[in-house]
Short mmCIF file of C-alpha atoms and ligand atoms in Angstrom, two decimals:
data_model
loop_
_atom_site.label_atom_id
_atom_site.label_comp_id
_atom_site.label_asym_id
_atom_site.label_seq_id
_atom_site.Cartn_x
_atom_site.Cartn_y
_atom_site.Cartn_z
CA MET A 1 -37.46 -11.39 -17.53
CA LEU A 2 -36.74 -8.38 -15.91
CA ALA A 3 -33.97 -5.82 -17.31
CA VAL A 4 -30.53 -5.45 -14.69
CA THR A 5 -31.39 -1.68 -14.21
CA GLU A 6 -34.63 -2.48 -13.49
CA ALA A 7 -34.42 -5.25 -10.87
CA ARG A 8 -31.68 -3.51 -9.15
CA GLN A 9 -34.15 0.04 -8.30
CA ARG A 10 -36.88 -2.41 -7.54
CA ILE A 11 -34.78 -4.19 -4.71
CA VAL A 12 -32.97 -0.92 -3.98
CA SER A 13 -36.10 0.82 -3.64
CA ARG A 14 -37.88 -2.16 -0.88
CA LEU A 15 -34.82 -1.20 1.02
CA THR A 16 -34.64 1.40 4.43
CA THR A 17 -31.17 3.09 5.61
CA VAL A 18 -30.54 0.88 8.84
CA SER A 19 -30.04 3.14 12.58
CA GLY A 20 -27.46 4.74 13.30
CA GLU A 21 -24.68 4.12 16.84
CA TRP A 22 -22.00 5.36 17.76
CA VAL A 23 -18.62 3.88 18.18
CA PRO A 24 -15.10 4.07 19.67
CA LEU A 25 -11.96 5.96 16.87
CA ASP A 26 -10.81 1.89 17.76
CA LEU A 27 -13.23 0.31 16.38
CA GLY A 28 -14.28 2.67 12.78
CA LEU A 29 -12.85 0.89 10.46
CA ASP A 30 -14.48 -0.94 7.62
CA ARG A 31 -17.52 1.22 8.78
CA VAL A 32 -19.87 3.39 6.53
CA LEU A 33 -20.48 7.12 8.31
CA ALA A 34 -24.31 8.11 9.49
CA GLY A 35 -23.65 11.66 9.55
CA ASP A 36 -21.28 14.08 8.65
CA LEU A 37 -17.41 14.44 9.75
CA VAL A 38 -16.23 18.61 10.34
CA ALA A 39 -13.14 19.43 11.88
CA ARG A 40 -13.46 20.10 15.29
CA ARG A 41 -9.77 21.94 14.99
CA THR A 42 -7.86 24.06 12.68
CA GLN A 43 -5.03 21.17 11.73
CA PRO A 44 -1.57 23.28 11.87
CA PRO A 45 -3.49 25.28 14.66
CA GLY A 46 -1.13 27.88 13.98
CA ALA A 47 2.01 28.55 11.40
CA VAL A 48 4.95 26.08 12.74
CA SER A 49 7.93 25.50 10.92
CA ALA A 50 8.10 22.84 8.00
CA MET A 51 12.11 22.06 8.79
CA ASP A 52 14.66 22.04 11.72
CA GLY A 53 16.85 25.33 11.91
CA TYR A 54 16.03 29.83 13.05
CA ALA A 55 12.48 31.21 12.62
CA VAL A 56 13.02 34.99 10.81
CA ARG A 57 12.11 38.24 10.12
CA ALA A 58 12.74 37.40 6.33
CA ALA A 59 13.63 41.41 5.49
CA GLU A 60 16.52 41.36 8.76
CA ILE A 61 18.57 38.31 7.24
CA VAL A 62 21.67 39.76 5.49
CA PRO A 63 24.08 36.94 4.94
CA GLY A 64 26.80 36.47 7.23
CA GLN A 65 25.40 39.49 9.59
CA TRP A 66 25.04 38.09 13.15
CA LEU A 67 21.72 38.15 14.41
CA ASN A 68 21.09 37.05 18.47
CA ILE A 69 18.66 33.76 18.99
CA ALA A 70 16.06 34.81 21.01
CA GLY A 71 15.19 31.16 22.24
CA GLU A 72 14.28 27.60 21.40
CA ASN A 73 10.87 26.77 19.81
CA ARG A 74 10.33 22.88 19.46
CA ALA A 75 7.18 21.14 19.32
CA GLY A 76 4.58 21.33 21.58
CA HIS A 77 6.97 23.68 23.31
CA GLN A 78 6.73 28.01 22.15
CA ALA A 79 9.59 30.04 24.75
CA VAL A 80 9.74 32.25 21.88
CA GLU A 81 5.87 34.11 21.54
CA ALA A 82 6.68 36.98 19.77
CA LEU A 83 10.04 37.98 18.37
CA PRO A 84 12.50 40.65 19.05
CA SER A 85 13.65 43.14 16.49
CA ASN A 86 17.29 42.03 14.36
CA ALA A 87 16.50 37.98 16.82
CA VAL A 88 16.12 35.02 15.83
CA ALA A 89 14.59 31.98 17.39
CA ARG A 90 15.46 28.83 17.24
CA ILE A 91 13.26 26.11 15.71
CA PHE A 92 12.40 22.80 15.30
CA THR A 93 10.52 20.86 12.70
CA GLY A 94 6.05 20.85 13.48
CA ALA A 95 7.25 23.91 16.60
CA LEU A 96 4.60 27.47 16.99
CA LEU A 97 6.63 29.74 14.21
CA PRO A 98 6.67 33.28 17.07
CA GLU A 99 4.69 36.43 16.16
CA ASP A 100 5.81 38.38 13.99
CA ALA A 101 8.58 35.39 12.56
CA ASP A 102 7.90 34.99 8.34
CA ALA A 103 10.30 33.07 7.56
CA VAL A 104 12.20 29.49 8.89
CA MET A 105 16.34 29.41 8.12
CA LEU A 106 17.66 25.44 6.90
CA GLN A 107 20.05 25.18 9.71
CA GLU A 108 22.24 23.52 7.42
CA ASN A 109 22.79 27.21 5.87
CA ALA A 110 23.60 28.82 9.11
CA ASP A 111 26.97 28.93 10.96
CA ARG A 112 26.34 29.15 14.93
CA ASP A 113 28.72 30.50 17.48
CA GLY A 114 26.88 30.25 21.17
CA ASP A 115 23.67 32.68 21.08
CA ARG A 116 24.55 34.20 17.87
CA VAL A 117 24.07 32.54 14.35
CA ARG A 118 24.71 33.96 10.81
CA PHE A 119 23.42 33.13 7.66
CA SER A 120 24.91 32.14 4.13
CA GLU A 121 22.17 33.23 2.36
CA ALA A 122 19.33 35.84 2.00
CA ALA A 123 15.76 34.37 3.31
CA ARG A 124 12.52 34.13 0.70
CA THR A 125 9.04 35.57 3.53
CA ALA A 126 7.35 32.12 3.80
CA GLN A 127 10.15 29.95 3.44
CA PHE A 128 10.10 26.32 4.83
CA VAL A 129 6.64 27.87 6.72
CA ARG A 130 2.99 26.26 6.99
CA PRO A 131 0.60 28.41 7.15
CA ARG A 132 -2.31 28.11 10.00
CA GLY A 133 -4.97 25.97 8.30
CA LEU A 134 -2.52 24.55 5.86
CA ASP A 135 -3.95 21.23 5.73
CA PHE A 136 -7.98 21.97 6.76
CA THR A 137 -9.88 24.50 9.39
CA GLU A 138 -12.14 24.14 11.78
CA GLY A 139 -15.83 23.14 10.68
CA TRP A 140 -14.53 21.82 7.16
CA LYS A 141 -16.64 19.09 5.93
CA GLY A 142 -13.90 16.22 5.99
CA LEU A 143 -16.01 13.11 5.54
CA LEU A 144 -19.27 12.23 4.31
CA ALA A 145 -22.36 10.61 5.64
CA GLY A 146 -22.22 7.07 3.70
CA THR A 147 -18.19 7.16 3.71
CA LEU A 148 -17.22 3.66 4.08
CA LEU A 149 -13.92 4.22 6.62
CA GLY A 150 -10.78 2.99 5.73
CA PRO A 151 -7.42 3.14 7.27
CA ARG A 152 -6.56 7.33 6.20
CA GLN A 153 -10.19 8.12 7.29
CA LEU A 154 -10.30 6.45 10.11
CA GLY A 155 -6.70 9.13 10.62
CA LEU A 156 -8.45 12.42 9.55
CA ALA A 157 -11.48 11.71 11.90
CA ALA A 158 -8.65 11.67 14.37
CA ALA A 159 -7.01 14.57 13.34
CA MET A 160 -10.26 16.73 12.76
CA GLY A 161 -11.02 15.85 17.44
CA HIS A 162 -13.15 12.82 17.09
CA ALA A 163 -12.81 10.04 19.11
CA ILE A 164 -16.47 8.16 18.73
CA LEU A 165 -18.21 8.11 15.31
CA PRO A 166 -21.46 8.33 13.72
CA VAL A 167 -21.95 5.01 12.12
CA ARG A 168 -24.14 2.95 10.44
CA ARG A 169 -25.34 -0.76 12.06
CA ARG A 170 -24.06 -3.52 10.69
CA PRO A 171 -26.61 -5.20 7.98
CA ARG A 172 -26.64 -8.66 9.11
CA ILE A 173 -26.81 -10.97 6.46
CA ALA A 174 -27.71 -14.89 6.43
CA ILE A 175 -25.66 -16.98 3.70
CA LEU A 176 -27.22 -20.41 3.17
CA ALA A 177 -25.94 -22.18 0.60
CA THR A 178 -28.43 -25.19 -0.75
CA GLY A 179 -28.01 -28.37 -2.48
CA ASP A 180 -27.03 -32.37 -1.51
CA GLU A 181 -23.85 -32.14 -3.17
CA VAL A 182 -22.31 -29.26 -1.49
CA LYS A 183 -20.09 -29.56 0.73
CA ARG A 184 -18.09 -27.12 3.24
CA PRO A 185 -14.39 -26.28 2.98
CA GLY A 186 -12.35 -29.17 5.07
CA GLU A 187 -15.72 -31.54 4.44
CA PHE A 188 -15.30 -35.50 3.58
CA LEU A 189 -16.33 -35.30 -0.27
CA ARG A 190 -17.90 -38.22 -2.27
CA GLN A 191 -17.83 -38.38 -6.01
CA GLY A 192 -19.73 -35.93 -7.13
CA ASP A 193 -19.98 -33.38 -4.76
CA VAL A 194 -18.90 -29.38 -5.07
CA LEU A 195 -17.49 -27.47 -2.43
CA SER A 196 -19.74 -24.33 -1.55
CA SER A 197 -17.10 -21.63 -2.96
CA ASN A 198 -20.12 -19.70 -2.87
CA ALA A 199 -20.86 -18.83 0.96
CA THR A 200 -17.14 -17.70 1.55
CA THR A 201 -17.16 -15.83 -1.77
CA LEU A 202 -20.30 -14.07 -0.35
CA ALA A 203 -19.32 -13.93 2.96
CA ALA A 204 -15.75 -11.95 2.47
CA LEU A 205 -17.69 -9.74 -0.25
CA LEU A 206 -20.49 -8.72 2.57
CA ARG A 207 -17.88 -8.46 5.42
CA ARG A 208 -15.81 -5.65 2.66
CA TRP A 209 -18.67 -4.11 1.27
CA GLY A 210 -19.50 -3.31 6.11
CA ALA A 211 -22.22 -6.07 5.92
CA GLU A 212 -22.23 -8.69 8.85
CA PRO A 213 -22.16 -12.44 7.01
CA VAL A 214 -24.53 -14.75 9.09
CA ASP A 215 -23.53 -18.27 7.65
CA LEU A 216 -26.42 -20.52 7.62
CA GLY A 217 -24.40 -23.97 6.49
CA VAL A 218 -25.33 -25.56 3.35
CA ALA A 219 -29.13 -27.55 3.81
CA ALA A 220 -30.00 -30.19 1.59
CA ASP A 221 -32.49 -30.60 -1.60
CA ASP A 222 -34.42 -31.13 1.56
CA GLU A 223 -37.85 -29.35 2.70
CA GLN A 224 -37.28 -29.99 5.99
CA ASP A 225 -33.95 -28.65 6.87
CA LEU A 226 -34.84 -26.23 4.29
CA ASP A 227 -37.27 -24.61 6.26
CA ARG A 228 -35.15 -25.39 9.66
CA ALA A 229 -32.23 -23.38 7.54
CA VAL A 230 -34.96 -20.32 6.57
CA ALA A 231 -36.16 -19.86 9.45
CA GLN A 232 -33.06 -19.10 11.25
CA ALA A 233 -32.70 -16.17 8.91
CA GLU A 234 -35.74 -14.49 10.30
CA ARG A 235 -34.09 -11.85 12.58
CA CYS A 236 -31.92 -10.25 10.10
CA ASP A 237 -31.98 -8.00 7.03
CA MET A 238 -31.40 -10.23 4.27
CA LEU A 239 -31.01 -13.95 3.81
CA VAL A 240 -29.00 -14.60 0.57
CA THR A 241 -29.46 -18.55 -0.72
CA SER A 242 -27.32 -19.88 -3.61
CA GLY A 243 -28.29 -22.49 -5.94
CA GLY A 244 -31.82 -24.09 -6.20
CA ALA A 245 -33.10 -21.15 -7.77
CA SER A 246 -34.11 -22.48 -11.83
CA VAL A 247 -36.33 -24.60 -12.72
CA GLY A 248 -34.96 -28.41 -11.72
CA GLU A 249 -37.84 -30.50 -9.48
CA HIS A 250 -34.70 -30.48 -6.70
CA ASP A 251 -34.51 -26.70 -7.02
CA LEU A 252 -37.08 -26.59 -3.31
CA VAL A 253 -35.44 -23.21 -2.50
CA SER A 254 -38.78 -20.83 -3.42
CA SER A 255 -41.22 -24.05 -2.54
CA SER A 256 -39.73 -23.47 1.13
CA LEU A 257 -39.87 -19.98 1.21
CA THR A 258 -43.21 -19.76 -0.47
CA ARG A 259 -44.16 -22.25 2.19
CA ARG A 260 -42.73 -19.82 5.22
CA GLY A 261 -44.59 -16.31 3.20
CA LEU A 262 -42.56 -15.71 0.86
CA GLU A 263 -43.77 -12.37 -0.97
CA LEU A 264 -42.30 -12.50 -4.44
CA ASP A 265 -41.22 -9.73 -6.16
CA PHE A 266 -39.72 -11.31 -9.22
CA TRP A 267 -37.64 -14.53 -10.32
CA LYS A 268 -35.56 -14.12 -13.25
CA ILE A 269 -33.64 -11.08 -14.85
CA ALA A 270 -32.71 -10.90 -18.30
CA MET A 271 -28.49 -11.20 -17.72
CA ARG A 272 -26.15 -13.64 -18.10
CA PRO A 273 -24.80 -15.50 -15.78
CA GLY A 274 -27.68 -15.33 -13.26
CA LYS A 275 -30.87 -15.26 -14.96
CA PRO A 276 -32.83 -17.57 -11.98
CA MET A 277 -31.98 -14.53 -9.32
CA MET A 278 -34.54 -14.33 -6.91
CA PHE A 279 -35.61 -11.19 -4.76
CA GLY A 280 -38.81 -11.08 -2.48
CA ARG A 281 -39.45 -10.06 0.70
CA LEU A 282 -40.60 -13.34 3.93
CA GLY A 283 -41.62 -10.74 6.63
CA ASP A 284 -39.25 -7.66 7.79
CA CYS A 285 -36.05 -9.68 5.86
CA SER A 286 -35.37 -9.33 2.05
CA VAL A 287 -34.35 -11.99 0.48
CA LEU A 288 -31.83 -12.15 -2.32
CA GLY A 289 -32.05 -16.41 -3.78
CA LEU A 290 -28.86 -16.42 -6.19
CA PRO A 291 -28.19 -19.17 -8.51
CA GLY A 292 -25.31 -21.90 -7.57
CA ASN A 293 -23.22 -21.60 -10.65
CA PRO A 294 -19.73 -19.40 -8.95
CA VAL A 295 -19.71 -17.37 -11.96
CA SER A 296 -23.22 -16.29 -11.42
CA ALA A 297 -23.36 -15.54 -7.68
CA THR A 298 -21.22 -13.58 -7.72
CA VAL A 299 -21.65 -11.82 -10.49
CA CYS A 300 -25.64 -11.24 -9.23
CA ALA A 301 -24.05 -10.25 -6.30
CA THR A 302 -21.81 -8.08 -7.94
CA LEU A 303 -25.15 -6.09 -9.48
CA PHE A 304 -27.30 -6.43 -6.94
CA LEU A 305 -26.27 -7.51 -3.46
CA ARG A 306 -24.36 -4.82 -3.40
CA ALA A 307 -26.30 -2.52 -4.38
CA ALA A 308 -28.69 -3.90 -1.38
CA VAL A 309 -26.48 -3.49 1.28
CA ARG A 310 -25.50 0.34 -0.05
CA ARG A 311 -28.80 1.33 0.00
CA LEU A 312 -29.06 -0.31 3.93
CA LEU A 313 -26.04 1.08 4.49
CA GLY A 314 -27.23 4.69 3.30
CA GLN A 315 -24.64 4.66 0.53
CA ASP A 316 -25.27 5.34 -2.85
CA THR A 317 -26.02 2.35 -5.25
CA ALA A 318 -25.10 3.16 -8.51
CA LEU A 319 -23.16 0.08 -10.57
CA PRO A 320 -18.73 1.38 -10.62
CA GLU A 321 -19.35 1.23 -14.33
CA THR A 322 -16.32 2.75 -16.97
CA LYS A 323 -15.20 3.43 -20.24
CA ALA A 324 -12.83 0.46 -22.21
CA ILE A 325 -11.61 -0.12 -25.13
CA ALA A 326 -11.91 -3.92 -26.38
CA ALA A 327 -8.64 -5.77 -27.65
CA THR A 328 -10.17 -8.24 -29.19
CA PRO A 329 -13.53 -8.96 -31.72
CA LEU A 330 -16.88 -9.50 -29.53
CA PRO A 331 -19.69 -11.41 -30.67
CA ALA A 332 -23.25 -11.02 -30.93
CA ASN A 333 -25.55 -11.08 -28.00
CA ASP A 334 -28.89 -12.22 -27.77
CA GLN A 335 -31.93 -11.47 -25.70
CA ARG A 336 -29.48 -11.20 -22.41
CA GLU A 337 -27.80 -8.62 -21.15
CA ASP A 338 -23.80 -9.83 -20.71
CA TYR A 339 -21.48 -9.60 -18.22
CA LEU A 340 -18.08 -10.81 -20.05
CA ARG A 341 -15.28 -11.75 -18.07
CA ALA A 342 -11.63 -10.06 -19.10
CA ARG A 343 -8.82 -8.51 -18.15
CA PHE A 344 -6.77 -5.44 -18.66
CA VAL A 345 -4.10 -6.14 -21.35
CA GLY A 346 -2.96 -2.82 -21.51
CA ILE A 347 -3.69 0.94 -22.65
CA ASP A 348 -4.58 1.81 -25.88
CA PRO A 349 -2.69 4.79 -27.21
CA ALA A 350 -5.79 7.01 -29.23
CA THR A 351 -8.17 7.13 -25.52
CA GLY A 352 -5.85 6.35 -22.68
CA LEU A 353 -8.55 3.88 -21.72
CA PRO A 354 -7.78 0.69 -20.86
CA LEU A 355 -7.19 -2.29 -22.99
CA VAL A 356 -9.79 -5.44 -22.24
CA GLN A 357 -9.21 -8.71 -23.60
CA VAL A 358 -12.31 -11.38 -22.83
CA ALA A 359 -11.88 -14.44 -21.45
CA GLU A 360 -11.95 -17.18 -23.89
CA ARG A 361 -14.79 -19.16 -22.20
CA GLN A 362 -17.12 -17.63 -20.25
CA ASP A 363 -19.07 -20.42 -19.07
CA SER A 364 -20.80 -19.38 -14.89
CA SER A 365 -19.20 -22.84 -13.52
CA MET A 366 -15.85 -21.27 -14.38
CA PHE A 367 -15.13 -19.73 -11.41
CA ALA A 368 -11.07 -19.21 -11.51
CA VAL A 369 -11.66 -17.33 -14.97
CA LEU A 370 -13.59 -14.80 -13.18
CA SER A 371 -11.04 -15.19 -10.22
CA GLN A 372 -8.47 -14.34 -12.64
CA ALA A 373 -10.72 -11.24 -14.09
CA ASP A 374 -9.79 -7.48 -14.09
CA CYS A 375 -13.60 -6.31 -15.22
CA LEU A 376 -16.97 -6.90 -16.62
CA ILE A 377 -17.49 -5.79 -19.53
CA ILE A 378 -21.49 -5.30 -20.43
CA ARG A 379 -22.60 -6.23 -23.73
CA PRO A 380 -25.93 -4.97 -24.02
CA ALA A 381 -29.10 -6.67 -25.40
CA PHE A 382 -28.96 -8.01 -28.87
CA ALA A 383 -25.36 -6.20 -29.59
CA GLU A 384 -24.13 -6.13 -32.81
CA PRO A 385 -20.82 -8.04 -33.68
CA ALA A 386 -17.96 -5.45 -32.75
CA PRO A 387 -14.76 -5.57 -33.80
CA GLN A 388 -11.25 -4.99 -31.87
CA GLY A 389 -11.03 -1.21 -30.46
CA THR A 390 -14.77 -1.33 -30.40
CA SER A 391 -15.63 0.82 -27.12
CA VAL A 392 -17.24 -0.82 -24.32
CA THR A 393 -18.71 -0.10 -20.69
CA ILE A 394 -17.01 -2.42 -18.07
CA VAL A 395 -17.56 -2.67 -15.12
CA ASN A 396 -14.38 -2.65 -12.25
CA LEU A 397 -14.03 -5.55 -10.26
CA ARG A 398 -11.74 -4.03 -7.47
CA ALA A 399 -13.75 -0.38 -7.09
CA ALA A 400 -16.85 -3.03 -6.86
CA GLY A 401 -15.40 -3.96 -3.57
CA VAL A 402 -15.16 -7.71 -5.69
N1 LIG B 1 -34.10 -26.15 -17.94
C1 LIG B 1 -33.65 -25.17 -17.16
N2 LIG B 1 -32.16 -25.40 -16.83
C2 LIG B 1 -31.33 -24.51 -16.51
C3 LIG B 1 -32.28 -22.95 -16.42
C4 LIG B 1 -33.11 -22.81 -17.41
O1 LIG B 1 -33.70 -21.70 -17.24
N3 LIG B 1 -33.61 -23.74 -17.47
N4 LIG B 1 -31.15 -21.90 -15.89
C5 LIG B 1 -29.46 -22.44 -15.83
C6 LIG B 1 -28.97 -21.37 -15.27
S1 LIG B 1 -28.57 -20.05 -16.38
C7 LIG B 1 -28.59 -21.47 -14.18
S2 LIG B 1 -27.20 -19.68 -13.60
C8 LIG B 1 -28.02 -22.66 -13.39
C9 LIG B 1 -29.01 -22.16 -12.10
O2 LIG B 1 -29.25 -23.45 -10.84
P1 LIG B 1 -29.95 -23.04 -9.48
O3 LIG B 1 -29.49 -21.75 -9.23
O4 LIG B 1 -30.96 -23.84 -9.49
O5 LIG B 1 -28.24 -24.17 -9.27
P2 LIG B 1 -28.07 -25.41 -9.07
O6 LIG B 1 -28.70 -25.70 -9.39
O7 LIG B 1 -28.47 -25.67 -7.30
O8 LIG B 1 -26.11 -25.24 -9.30
C10 LIG B 1 -26.07 -24.74 -9.99
C11 LIG B 1 -24.33 -25.31 -10.28
O9 LIG B 1 -23.57 -25.02 -9.05
C12 LIG B 1 -23.18 -25.47 -8.07
N5 LIG B 1 -23.28 -25.03 -6.96
C13 LIG B 1 -24.48 -24.62 -5.84
N6 LIG B 1 -24.04 -24.42 -4.93
C14 LIG B 1 -23.15 -24.01 -5.06
C15 LIG B 1 -21.83 -23.13 -4.01
N7 LIG B 1 -22.40 -22.98 -3.04
N8 LIG B 1 -20.72 -23.19 -3.95
C16 LIG B 1 -19.81 -23.34 -5.18
N9 LIG B 1 -20.92 -24.43 -6.65
C17 LIG B 1 -22.00 -24.06 -6.12
C18 LIG B 1 -23.54 -26.75 -8.66
O10 LIG B 1 -23.29 -27.46 -7.87
C19 LIG B 1 -24.45 -26.70 -9.47
O11 LIG B 1 -22.96 -27.38 -10.39
O12 LIG B 1 -29.28 -23.38 -13.38
C20 LIG B 1 -29.31 -23.79 -15.14
N10 LIG B 1 -30.67 -24.19 -15.40
O1 LIG B 2 -27.58 -17.69 -15.28
MO1 LIG B 2 -26.65 -18.50 -15.58
O2 LIG B 2 -25.30 -18.22 -14.45
O3 LIG B 2 -26.59 -18.25 -17.43
O4 LIG B 2 -25.57 -20.37 -16.28
#
């Protein structure tokens, strides 16, 4: 059995980043940048007012003393480009300051009479002024290659002056559920049938990670049916199967793949859940064979499929691991690295780290427990029993996009 980190390394090392393409800004959501995005402009482009009021030279303001109003600057309209001496300009939020103005007086503190105004207070230089380039300056590398574009990143790309974006092609990843008993949600169920939660989870994870899931449906435990389904995956970057990975006589996935020319890289990992995971290659298509148990399939996807997708998209493939404190004692572990489902139950006052409570039941079929978990506690192989308060390494499921 292979160690988890070695298995992940092997998967990542067999994959290469997919090609890039250009998309309009509007279609950039959830895509991954193929190159760095540099600001094409400075924001704000000049000093602008942060408030509605009057642009002034701070040194000229004497409380109670009248000054002339030279004109009015609104956002997008700079009527007063340079401020005459002993004068102010009416100004509104976001408008460019006239040259030589160095402060903005709030209109709440102004007393206006026609073309004259006086103020109840003195001015501080730079008050209510946003200097040129406060947000960013031209040439700033605002978004790096490998960034998954969310709403805020898209907004920044727009603000930096990008109307089209260089992104990675979405990797096409086929999902094939297997098993006579496995039915799609909505289908008629017989005694002993199960619903294919794995296909639903995997498709959602792939979308969230920036890939394009290709649903190949469910193949029965039948060589012909499996062969037919596997053939459909050949133009994909990767085929992910669920079920039939173990040693049962009806676990036909590997024999079907082998007949079609699978080059097996490895099968079986020293981990729980997810031991019987398989990885190999079928022509140009990588193959990841996940175990059928729903928790095993999702944990393997978190540890391996996520890294594979990130590699295809040119992103960092490390697992987001952080530290936490065990809120309950932890049992000894055997030779398989364990990924225990756990919940955040508070903050440890001594360290400020999250307190994590292991779920009582850890059976790999219990998807309800996984769906309510916040993290996986990583228990190394052969770990000794650990008391409450032990520092542990966790995978934050939300941070991993799971
Ligand atoms: N003698 C041994 N038996 C088993 C071993 C072993 O080493 N020796 N390994 C066990 C481990 S660990 C796991 S994990 C499972 C993996 O089994 P398979 O990958 O062959 O999965 P199946 O037998 O096809 O299914 C297991 C379980 O999951 C349900 N399932 C299958 N597909 C889906 C789906 N798409 N959505 C939801 N649930 C699904 C299926 O009905 C079964 O209940 O093997 C152990 N056995
Ligand atoms: O690896 Mo299995 O997932 O322990 O049940």
